[in-house]
Short mmCIF file of C-alpha atoms and ligand atoms in Angstrom, two decimals:
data_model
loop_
_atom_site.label_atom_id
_atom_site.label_comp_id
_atom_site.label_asym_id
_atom_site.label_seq_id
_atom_site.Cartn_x
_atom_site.Cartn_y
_atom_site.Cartn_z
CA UNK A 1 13.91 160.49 -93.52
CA UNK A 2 13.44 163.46 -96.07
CA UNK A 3 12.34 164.02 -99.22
CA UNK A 4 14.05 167.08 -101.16
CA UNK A 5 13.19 168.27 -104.31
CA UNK A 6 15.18 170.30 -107.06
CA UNK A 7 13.95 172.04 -110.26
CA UNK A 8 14.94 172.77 -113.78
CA UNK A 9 16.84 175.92 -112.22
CA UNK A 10 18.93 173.54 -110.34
CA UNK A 11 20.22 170.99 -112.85
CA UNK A 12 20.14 173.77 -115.75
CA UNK A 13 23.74 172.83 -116.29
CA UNK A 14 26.37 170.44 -115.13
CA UNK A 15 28.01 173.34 -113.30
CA UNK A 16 24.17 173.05 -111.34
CA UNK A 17 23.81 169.27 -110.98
CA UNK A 18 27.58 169.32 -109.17
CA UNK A 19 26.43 171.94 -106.92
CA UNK A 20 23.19 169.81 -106.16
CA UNK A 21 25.07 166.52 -105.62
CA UNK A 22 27.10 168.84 -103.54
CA UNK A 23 24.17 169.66 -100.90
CA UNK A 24 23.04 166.20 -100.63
CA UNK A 25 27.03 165.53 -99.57
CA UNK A 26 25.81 167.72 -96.65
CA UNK A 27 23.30 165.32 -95.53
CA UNK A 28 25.72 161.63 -95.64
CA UNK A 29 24.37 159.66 -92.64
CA UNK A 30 20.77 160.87 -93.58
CA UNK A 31 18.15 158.76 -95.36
CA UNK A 32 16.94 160.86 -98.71
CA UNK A 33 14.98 160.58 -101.00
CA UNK A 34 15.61 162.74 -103.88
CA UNK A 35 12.84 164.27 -106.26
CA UNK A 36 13.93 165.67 -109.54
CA UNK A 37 12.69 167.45 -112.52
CA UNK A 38 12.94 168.05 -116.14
CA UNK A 39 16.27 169.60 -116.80
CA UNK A 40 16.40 173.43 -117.24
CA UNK A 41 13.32 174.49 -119.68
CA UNK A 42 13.33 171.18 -121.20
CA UNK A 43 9.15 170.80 -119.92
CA UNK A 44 8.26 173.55 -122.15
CA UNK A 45 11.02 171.92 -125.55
CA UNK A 46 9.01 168.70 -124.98
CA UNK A 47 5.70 170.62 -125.20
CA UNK A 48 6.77 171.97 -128.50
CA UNK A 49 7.55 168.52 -129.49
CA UNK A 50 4.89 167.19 -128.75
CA UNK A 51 2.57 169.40 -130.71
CA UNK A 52 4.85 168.92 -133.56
CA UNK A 53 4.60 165.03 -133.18
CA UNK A 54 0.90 165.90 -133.01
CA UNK A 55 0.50 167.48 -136.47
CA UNK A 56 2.91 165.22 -138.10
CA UNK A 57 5.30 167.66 -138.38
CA UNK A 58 7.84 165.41 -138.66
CA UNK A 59 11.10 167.57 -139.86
CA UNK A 60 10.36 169.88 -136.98
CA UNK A 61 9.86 166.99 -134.15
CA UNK A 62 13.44 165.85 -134.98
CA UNK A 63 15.28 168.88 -135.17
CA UNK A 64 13.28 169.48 -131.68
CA UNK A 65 14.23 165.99 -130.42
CA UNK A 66 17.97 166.41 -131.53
CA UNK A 67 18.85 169.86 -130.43
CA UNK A 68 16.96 168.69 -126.64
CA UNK A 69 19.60 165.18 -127.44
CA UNK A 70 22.48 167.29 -127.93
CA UNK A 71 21.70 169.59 -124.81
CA UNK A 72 21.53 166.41 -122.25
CA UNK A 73 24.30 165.01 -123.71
CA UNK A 74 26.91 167.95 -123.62
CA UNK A 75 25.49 168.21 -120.14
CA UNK A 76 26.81 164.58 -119.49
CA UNK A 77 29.99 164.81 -121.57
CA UNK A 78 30.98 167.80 -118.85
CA UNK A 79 29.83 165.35 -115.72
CA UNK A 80 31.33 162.19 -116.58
CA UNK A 81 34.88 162.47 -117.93
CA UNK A 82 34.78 158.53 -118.67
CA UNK A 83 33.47 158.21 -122.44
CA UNK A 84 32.42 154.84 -122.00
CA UNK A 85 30.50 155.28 -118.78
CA UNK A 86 27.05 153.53 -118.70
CA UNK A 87 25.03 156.75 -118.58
CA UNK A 88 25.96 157.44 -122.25
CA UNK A 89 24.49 154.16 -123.67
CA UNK A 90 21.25 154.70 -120.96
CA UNK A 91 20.90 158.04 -122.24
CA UNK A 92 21.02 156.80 -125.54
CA UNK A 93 18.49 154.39 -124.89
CA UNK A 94 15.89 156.86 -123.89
CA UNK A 95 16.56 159.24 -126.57
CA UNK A 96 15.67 156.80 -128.61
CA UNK A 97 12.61 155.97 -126.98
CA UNK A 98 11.61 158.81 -127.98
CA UNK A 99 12.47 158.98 -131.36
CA UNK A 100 10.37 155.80 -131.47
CA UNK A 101 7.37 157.39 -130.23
CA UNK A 102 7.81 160.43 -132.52
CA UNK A 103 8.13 157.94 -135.66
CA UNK A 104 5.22 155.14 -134.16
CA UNK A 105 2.49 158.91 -134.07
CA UNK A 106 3.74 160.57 -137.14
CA UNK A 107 3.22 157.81 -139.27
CA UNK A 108 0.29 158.74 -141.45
CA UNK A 109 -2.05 155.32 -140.39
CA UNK A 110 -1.76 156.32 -136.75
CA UNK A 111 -4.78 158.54 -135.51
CA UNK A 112 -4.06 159.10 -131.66
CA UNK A 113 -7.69 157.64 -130.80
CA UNK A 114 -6.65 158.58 -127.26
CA UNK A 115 -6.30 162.12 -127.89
CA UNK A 116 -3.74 164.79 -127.38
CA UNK A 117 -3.38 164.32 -123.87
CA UNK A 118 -2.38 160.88 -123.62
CA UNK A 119 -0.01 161.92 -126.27
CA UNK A 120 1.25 164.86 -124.15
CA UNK A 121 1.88 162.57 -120.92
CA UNK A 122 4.13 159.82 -123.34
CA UNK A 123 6.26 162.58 -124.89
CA UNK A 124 6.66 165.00 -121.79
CA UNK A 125 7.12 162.68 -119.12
CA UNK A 126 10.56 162.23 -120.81
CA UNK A 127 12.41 165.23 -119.56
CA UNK A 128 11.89 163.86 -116.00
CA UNK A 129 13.61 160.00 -117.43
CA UNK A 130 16.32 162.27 -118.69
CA UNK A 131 17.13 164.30 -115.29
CA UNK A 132 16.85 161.79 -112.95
CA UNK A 133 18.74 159.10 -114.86
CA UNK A 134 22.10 161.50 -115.18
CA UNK A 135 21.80 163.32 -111.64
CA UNK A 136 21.56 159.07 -110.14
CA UNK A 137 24.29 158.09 -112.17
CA UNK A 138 26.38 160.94 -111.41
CA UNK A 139 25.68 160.99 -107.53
CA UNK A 140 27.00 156.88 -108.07
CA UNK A 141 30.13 158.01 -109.97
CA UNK A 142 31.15 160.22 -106.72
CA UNK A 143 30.67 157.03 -104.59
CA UNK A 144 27.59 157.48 -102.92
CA UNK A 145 25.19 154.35 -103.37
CA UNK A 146 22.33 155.38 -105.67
CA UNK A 147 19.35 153.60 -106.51
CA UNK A 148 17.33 155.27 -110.00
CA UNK A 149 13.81 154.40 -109.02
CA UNK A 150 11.13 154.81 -111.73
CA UNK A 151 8.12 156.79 -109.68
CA UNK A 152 5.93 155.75 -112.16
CA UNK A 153 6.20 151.70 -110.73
CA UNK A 154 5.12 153.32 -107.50
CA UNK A 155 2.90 156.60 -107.95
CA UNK A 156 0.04 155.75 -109.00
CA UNK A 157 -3.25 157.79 -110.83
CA UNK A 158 -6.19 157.18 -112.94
CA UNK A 159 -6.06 157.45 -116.25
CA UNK A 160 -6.95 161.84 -116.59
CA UNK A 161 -3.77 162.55 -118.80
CA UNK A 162 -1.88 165.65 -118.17
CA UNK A 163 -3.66 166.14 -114.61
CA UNK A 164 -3.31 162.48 -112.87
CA UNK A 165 -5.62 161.93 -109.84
CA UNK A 166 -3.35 160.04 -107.25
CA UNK A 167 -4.33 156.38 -106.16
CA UNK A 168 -3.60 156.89 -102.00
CA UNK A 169 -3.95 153.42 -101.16
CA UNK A 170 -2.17 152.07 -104.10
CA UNK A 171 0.70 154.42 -103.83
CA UNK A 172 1.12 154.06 -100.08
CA UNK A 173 1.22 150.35 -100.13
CA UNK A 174 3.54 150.28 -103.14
CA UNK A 175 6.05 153.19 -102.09
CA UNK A 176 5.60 151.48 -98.63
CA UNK A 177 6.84 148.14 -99.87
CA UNK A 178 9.72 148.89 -102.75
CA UNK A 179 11.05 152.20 -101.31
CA UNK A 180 11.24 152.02 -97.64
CA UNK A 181 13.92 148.92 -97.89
CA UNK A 182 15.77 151.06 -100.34
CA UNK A 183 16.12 153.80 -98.16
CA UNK A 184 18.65 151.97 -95.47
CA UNK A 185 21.39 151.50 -97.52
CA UNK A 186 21.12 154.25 -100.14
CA UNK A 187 19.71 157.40 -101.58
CA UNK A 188 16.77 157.19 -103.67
CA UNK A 189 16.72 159.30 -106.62
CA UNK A 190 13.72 159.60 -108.50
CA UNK A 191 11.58 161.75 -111.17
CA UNK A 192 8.89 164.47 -110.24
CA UNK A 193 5.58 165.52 -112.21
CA UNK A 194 5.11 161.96 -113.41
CA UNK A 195 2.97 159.10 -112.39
CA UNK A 196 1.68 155.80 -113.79
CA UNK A 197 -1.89 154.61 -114.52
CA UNK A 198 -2.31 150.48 -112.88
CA UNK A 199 -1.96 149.22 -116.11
CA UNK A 200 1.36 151.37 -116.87
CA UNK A 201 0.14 153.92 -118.99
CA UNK A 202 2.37 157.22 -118.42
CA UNK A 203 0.40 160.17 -116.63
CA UNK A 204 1.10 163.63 -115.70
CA UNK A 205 0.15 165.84 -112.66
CA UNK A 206 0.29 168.94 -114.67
CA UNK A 207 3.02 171.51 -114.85
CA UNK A 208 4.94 172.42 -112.07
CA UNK A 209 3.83 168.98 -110.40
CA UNK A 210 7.38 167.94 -109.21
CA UNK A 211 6.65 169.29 -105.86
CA UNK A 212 3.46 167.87 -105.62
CA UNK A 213 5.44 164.26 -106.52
CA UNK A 214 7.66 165.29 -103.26
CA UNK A 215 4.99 165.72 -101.03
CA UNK A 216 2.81 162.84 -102.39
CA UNK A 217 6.25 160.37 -101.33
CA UNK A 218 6.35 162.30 -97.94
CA UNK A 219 3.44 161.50 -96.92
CA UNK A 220 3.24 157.75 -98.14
CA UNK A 221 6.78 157.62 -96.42
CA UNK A 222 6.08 159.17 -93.04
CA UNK A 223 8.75 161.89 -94.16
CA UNK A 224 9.91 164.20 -91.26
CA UNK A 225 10.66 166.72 -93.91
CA UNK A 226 10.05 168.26 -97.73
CA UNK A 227 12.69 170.65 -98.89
CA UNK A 228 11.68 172.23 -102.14
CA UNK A 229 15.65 174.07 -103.03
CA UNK A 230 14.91 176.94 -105.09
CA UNK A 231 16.66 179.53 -107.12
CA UNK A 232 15.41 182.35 -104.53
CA UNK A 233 15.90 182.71 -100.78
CA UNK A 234 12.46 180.57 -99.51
CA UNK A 235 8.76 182.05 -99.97
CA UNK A 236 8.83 185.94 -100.68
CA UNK A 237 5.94 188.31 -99.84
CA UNK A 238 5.41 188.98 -103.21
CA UNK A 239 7.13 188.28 -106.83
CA UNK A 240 10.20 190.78 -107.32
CA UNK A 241 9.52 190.66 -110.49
CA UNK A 242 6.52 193.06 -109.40
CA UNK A 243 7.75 194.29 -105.95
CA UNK A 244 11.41 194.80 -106.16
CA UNK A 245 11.26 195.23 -102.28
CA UNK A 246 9.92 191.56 -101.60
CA UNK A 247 11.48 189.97 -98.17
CA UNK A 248 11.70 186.28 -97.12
CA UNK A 249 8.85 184.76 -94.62
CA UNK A 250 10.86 183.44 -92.46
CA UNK A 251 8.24 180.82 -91.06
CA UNK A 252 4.66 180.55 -92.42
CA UNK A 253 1.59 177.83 -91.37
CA UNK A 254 -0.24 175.68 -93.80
CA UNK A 255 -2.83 177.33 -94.14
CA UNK A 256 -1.23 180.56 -95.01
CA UNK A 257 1.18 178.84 -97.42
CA UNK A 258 -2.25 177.16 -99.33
CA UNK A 259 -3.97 180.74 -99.10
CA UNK A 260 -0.63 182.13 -101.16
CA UNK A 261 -0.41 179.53 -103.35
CA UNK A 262 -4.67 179.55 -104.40
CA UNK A 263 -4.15 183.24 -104.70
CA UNK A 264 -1.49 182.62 -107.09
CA UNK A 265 1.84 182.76 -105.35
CA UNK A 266 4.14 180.29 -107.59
CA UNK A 267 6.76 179.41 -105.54
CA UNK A 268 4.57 176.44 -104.29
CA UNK A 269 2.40 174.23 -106.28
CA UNK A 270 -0.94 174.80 -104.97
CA UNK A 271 -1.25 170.92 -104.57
CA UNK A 272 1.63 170.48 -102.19
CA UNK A 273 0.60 171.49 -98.94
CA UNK A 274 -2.24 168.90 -98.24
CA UNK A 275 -0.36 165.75 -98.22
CA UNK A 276 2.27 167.68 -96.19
CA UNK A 277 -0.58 169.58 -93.43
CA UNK A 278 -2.29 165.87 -93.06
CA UNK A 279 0.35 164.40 -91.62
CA UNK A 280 2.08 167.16 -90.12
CA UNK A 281 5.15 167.07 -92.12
CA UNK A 282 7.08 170.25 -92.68
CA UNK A 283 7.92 171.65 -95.53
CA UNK A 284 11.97 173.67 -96.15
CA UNK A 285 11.94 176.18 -99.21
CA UNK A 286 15.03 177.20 -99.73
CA UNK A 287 17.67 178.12 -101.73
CA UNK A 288 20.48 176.07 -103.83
CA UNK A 289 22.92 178.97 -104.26
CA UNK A 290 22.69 179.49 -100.63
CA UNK A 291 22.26 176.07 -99.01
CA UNK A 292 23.50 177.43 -95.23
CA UNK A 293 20.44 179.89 -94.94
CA UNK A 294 17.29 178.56 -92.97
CA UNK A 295 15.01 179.38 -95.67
CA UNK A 296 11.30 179.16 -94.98
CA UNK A 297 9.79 176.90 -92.86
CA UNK A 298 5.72 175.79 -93.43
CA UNK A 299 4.22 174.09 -90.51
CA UNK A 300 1.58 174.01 -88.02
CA UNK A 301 2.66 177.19 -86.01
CA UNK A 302 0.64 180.00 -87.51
CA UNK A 303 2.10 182.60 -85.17
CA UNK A 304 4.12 184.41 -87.56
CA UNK A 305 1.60 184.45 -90.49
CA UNK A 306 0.53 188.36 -89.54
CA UNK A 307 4.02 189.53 -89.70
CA UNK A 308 4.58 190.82 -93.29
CA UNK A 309 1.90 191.92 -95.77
CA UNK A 310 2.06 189.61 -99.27
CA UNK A 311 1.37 190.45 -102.46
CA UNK A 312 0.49 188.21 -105.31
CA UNK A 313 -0.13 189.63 -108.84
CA UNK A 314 -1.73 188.04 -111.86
CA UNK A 315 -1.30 189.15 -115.34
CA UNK A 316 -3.98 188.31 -118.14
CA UNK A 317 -6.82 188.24 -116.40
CA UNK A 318 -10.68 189.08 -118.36
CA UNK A 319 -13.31 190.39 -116.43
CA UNK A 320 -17.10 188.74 -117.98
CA UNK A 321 -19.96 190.76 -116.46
CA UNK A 322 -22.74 188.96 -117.39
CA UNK A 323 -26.61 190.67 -117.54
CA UNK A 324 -29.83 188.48 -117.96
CA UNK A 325 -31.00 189.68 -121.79
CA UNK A 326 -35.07 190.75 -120.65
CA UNK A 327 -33.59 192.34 -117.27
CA UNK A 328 -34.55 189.72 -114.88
CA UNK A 329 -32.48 189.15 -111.76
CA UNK A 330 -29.37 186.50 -111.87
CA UNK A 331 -30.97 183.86 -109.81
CA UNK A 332 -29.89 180.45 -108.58
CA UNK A 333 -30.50 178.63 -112.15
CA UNK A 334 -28.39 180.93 -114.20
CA UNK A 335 -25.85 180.50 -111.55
CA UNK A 336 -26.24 176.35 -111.66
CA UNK A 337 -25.76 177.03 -115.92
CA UNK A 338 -23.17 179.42 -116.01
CA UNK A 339 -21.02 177.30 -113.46
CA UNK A 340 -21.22 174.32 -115.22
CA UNK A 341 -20.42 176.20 -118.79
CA UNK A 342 -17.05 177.08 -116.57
CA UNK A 343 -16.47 173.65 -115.54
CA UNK A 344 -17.19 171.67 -118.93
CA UNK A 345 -14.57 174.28 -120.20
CA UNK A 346 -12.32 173.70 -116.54
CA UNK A 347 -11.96 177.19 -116.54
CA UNK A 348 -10.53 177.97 -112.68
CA UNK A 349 -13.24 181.43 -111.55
CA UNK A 350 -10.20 183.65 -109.81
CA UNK A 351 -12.65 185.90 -107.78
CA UNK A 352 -16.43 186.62 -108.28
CA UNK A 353 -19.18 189.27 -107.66
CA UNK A 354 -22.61 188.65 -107.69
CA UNK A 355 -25.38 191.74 -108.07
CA UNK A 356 -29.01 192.08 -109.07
CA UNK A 357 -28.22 192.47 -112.05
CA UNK A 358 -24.58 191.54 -112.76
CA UNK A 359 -22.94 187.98 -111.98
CA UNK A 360 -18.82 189.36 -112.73
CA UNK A 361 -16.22 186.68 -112.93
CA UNK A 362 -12.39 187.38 -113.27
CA UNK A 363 -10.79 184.35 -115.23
CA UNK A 364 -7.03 183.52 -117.10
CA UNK A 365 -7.21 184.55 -120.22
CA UNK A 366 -7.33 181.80 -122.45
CA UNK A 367 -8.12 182.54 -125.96
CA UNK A 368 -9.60 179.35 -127.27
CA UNK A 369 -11.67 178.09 -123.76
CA UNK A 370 -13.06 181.88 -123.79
CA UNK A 371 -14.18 182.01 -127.21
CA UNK A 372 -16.37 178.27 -126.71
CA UNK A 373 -17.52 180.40 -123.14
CA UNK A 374 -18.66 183.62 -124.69
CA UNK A 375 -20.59 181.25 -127.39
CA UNK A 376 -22.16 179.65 -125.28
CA UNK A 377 -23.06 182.34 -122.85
CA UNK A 378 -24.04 184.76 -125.70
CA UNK A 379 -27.22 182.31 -126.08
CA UNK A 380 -28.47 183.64 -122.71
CA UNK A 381 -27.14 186.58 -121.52
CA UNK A 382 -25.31 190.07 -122.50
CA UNK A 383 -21.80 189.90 -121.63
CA UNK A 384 -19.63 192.50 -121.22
CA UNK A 385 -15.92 191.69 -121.83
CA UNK A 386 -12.93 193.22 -120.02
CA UNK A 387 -9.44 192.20 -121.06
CA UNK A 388 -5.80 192.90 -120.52
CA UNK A 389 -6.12 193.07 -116.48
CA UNK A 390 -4.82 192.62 -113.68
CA UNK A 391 -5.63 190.46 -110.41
CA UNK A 392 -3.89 191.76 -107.48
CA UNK A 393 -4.21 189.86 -103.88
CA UNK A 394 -2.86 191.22 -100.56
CA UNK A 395 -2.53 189.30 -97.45
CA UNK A 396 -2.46 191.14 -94.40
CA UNK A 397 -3.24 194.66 -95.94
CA UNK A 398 -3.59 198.19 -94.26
CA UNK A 399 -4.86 201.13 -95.96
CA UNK A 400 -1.26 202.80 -96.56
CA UNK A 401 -0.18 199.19 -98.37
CA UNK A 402 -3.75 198.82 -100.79
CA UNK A 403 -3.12 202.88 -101.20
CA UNK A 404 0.51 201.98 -102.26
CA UNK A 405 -0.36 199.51 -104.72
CA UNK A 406 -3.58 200.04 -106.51
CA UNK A 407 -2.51 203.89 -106.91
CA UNK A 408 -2.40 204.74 -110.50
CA UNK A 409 -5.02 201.77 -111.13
CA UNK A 410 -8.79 201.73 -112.27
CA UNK A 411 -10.43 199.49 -110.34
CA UNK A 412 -13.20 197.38 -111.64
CA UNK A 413 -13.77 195.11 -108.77
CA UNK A 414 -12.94 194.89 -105.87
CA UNK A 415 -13.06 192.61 -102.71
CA UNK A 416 -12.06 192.69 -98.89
CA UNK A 417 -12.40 190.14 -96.08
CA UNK A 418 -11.09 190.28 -92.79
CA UNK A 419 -7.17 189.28 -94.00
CA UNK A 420 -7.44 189.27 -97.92
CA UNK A 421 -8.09 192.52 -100.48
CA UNK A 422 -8.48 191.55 -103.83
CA UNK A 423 -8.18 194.08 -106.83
CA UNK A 424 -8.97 193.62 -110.63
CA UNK A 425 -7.72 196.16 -111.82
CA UNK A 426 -6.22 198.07 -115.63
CA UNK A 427 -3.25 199.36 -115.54
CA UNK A 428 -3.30 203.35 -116.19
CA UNK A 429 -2.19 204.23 -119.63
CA UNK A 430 1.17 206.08 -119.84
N1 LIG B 501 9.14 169.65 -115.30
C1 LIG B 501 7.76 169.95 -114.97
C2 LIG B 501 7.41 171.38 -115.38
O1 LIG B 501 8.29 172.10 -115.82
C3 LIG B 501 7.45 169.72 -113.54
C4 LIG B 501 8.20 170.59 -112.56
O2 LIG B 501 9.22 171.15 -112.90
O3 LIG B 501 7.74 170.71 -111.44
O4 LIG B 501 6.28 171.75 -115.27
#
């Protein structure tokens, strides 16, 4: 059997879900499980309205919630030309699930004891409901035997909202025992990026988590195969937004795929490839506008990983270089205390360099988590602060390609190991 997953690029529009129902027409006699998320940029819509249900805003929450109602539902009025089909009353029914929610925390007795996160995971988990329900019921109406299964009965986490840690042995058993019958006599279409704690609380696996929720079935299903379909060609060597000149990797291993996606590549959800690499399962990206191409193929060969330098670029990166304040060395306990200031504050460290002197960490910006760190920091130490940078990684690099890139850059730190260069670096002025 295989798992495939499609994005908000691929259901963006009815026009997109008919083209996905489309490619799963390709695959009749196959078993399939079918991973889908939030519709378009509907994630980011329930994010807004969930901040706006979060400071009582109520006017704003319900414009929010009705213009996202009206989207879904033009959406189905273009799908399904019968006006009393079943998916309009389901629909319906969700919508006004949520409508419930957004009047139950804007009333003005209700303090969200659990916090914003748990409020997050109730709201935002919706947009997944949504996508899944309509591509099911529209895969039914063109007669192919559909069951809607609701992941979170099955995927299982504890109870960290927003970032879900997935139960193994609870999921296995349970996907083991409800979904594997399914499979035989239909497709199985379900939501990504959600999960659900054991005593049915709603969870997240944070954004871009749908592929994560593919590989996390794969492997409790014995999958042969993931295919993530994508709005570009498979895994590029770099973002074109940056390199116009980016090609396809035609075939990549595991480990190189993780090694792209901890460096910041974003076509993969650094998650994904674990589940997938355990058990040996390979992973398709590939594309939805072009369903005949091979795509890329991840998997245990790592023969072809050499073949093509990548390039992975983050924006909004600070530089910190941190100085003891009575010039003393950095030593092991300022380390121990400066790493666990980063992890109270979950602050990922993107590269590092450590000195006599100088411990320099590259981070994400993030306005409010690096005020509470310079605080806190600022009681110890003398920080320098650099902002408005750039992280660049290259896989694979020769002299020419680092020349190529970082040319017209200051460089403020910089890094090379046997196959990765790492540059922060400011752009040059014009
Ligand atoms: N809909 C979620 C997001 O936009 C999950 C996903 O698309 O993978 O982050």
């Amino acid at each position: 059997m295989r798992v495939f997953k499609f994005g908000g690029a691929s259901t963006k529009d009815a026009d997109s879900i008919k083209n996905v129902a489309d490619i799963i027409s390709r695959f009749k006699n196959e078993e399939l499980l079918i991973v889908i998320s939030a519709i378009g940029k509907t994630t980011n819509a329930l994010e807004v309205i969930a901040d706006n249900i979060f400071q009582k805003n109520i006017d704003l929450a319900i414009a929010n919630i009705d213009a996202l109602e009206h989207k879904h539902r033009n959406i189905v009025e273009d799908l399904f030309s019968d006006k009393h089909h079943v998916i309009f009353h389901e629909l319906k029914r969700l919508f006004d699930q949520l409508y419930d929610l957004q009047r139950y925390y804007c009333l003005e007795k209700v303090t969200i004891a659990a916090g914003y996160d748990y409020l997050y995971d109730q709201i935002v988990s919706m947009g997944e409901l949504f996508s899944s329900l309509i591509v099911s019921h529209y895969l039914q109406s063109l007669g192919n035997a559909t069951y809607w299964l609701d992941v979170r009965t099955v995927l299982k986490t504890d109870h960290r909202y927003r970032a879900g840690n997935v139960d193994w042995e609870v999921t296995k058993q349970l996907t083991q025992q409800k979904v594997l019958p399914l499979l035989t006599k239909q497709l199985v279409c379900t939501q990504g990026f959600i999960g659900g704690t054991i005593d049915n609380h709603t969870t997240t696996l944070g954004r871009e988590g749908s592929d994560y929720t593919a590989a996390i079935m794969a492997y409790c299903l014995n999958a042969e195969e993931v295919v993530i379909w994508k709005d570009v060609p498979g895994v590029l060597n770099a973002d074109p937004k940056w390199y116009p000149e980016a090609k396809l990797l035609n075939k990549i291993s595991y480990n190189e795929a993780v090694e792209l996606a901890y460096y910041g590549a974003t076509v993969i959800h650094p998650k994904t490839i674990k589940p997938l690499q355990n058990k040996h399962i390979k992973l398709r990206v590939k594309s939805f506008i072009h369903p005949e191409n091979t795509g890329t193929e991840i998997g245990v060969s790592t023969e072809q990983d050499k073949k093509l330098p990548s390039f992975i670029f983050k924006s909004n990166q600070v530089l910190l270089v941190i100085a003891t304040k009575d010039f003393s060395f950095i030593d092991e306990n300022d380390l121990s205390r400066i790493f666990s200031l980063l992890a109270q504050l979950y602050f990922q460290v993107n590269m590092m360099q450590l000195s006599a002197m100088h411990f320099s960490i590259c981070l994400q910006h993030d306005s409010s988590k690096l005020q509470a760190l310079l605080e806190n920091l600022g009681k110890y130490y003398d920080i320098q602060l650099e902002e408005d940078l750039r992280l660049v990684t290259i896989r694979h690099y020769t002299q020419p390609i680092i020349d190529e890139v970082i040319n017209g850059h200051m460089v403020l730190l910089s890094q090379e190991s046997e196959s990765t260069a790492r540059y922060v670096v400011r752009a040059q002025q014009s």
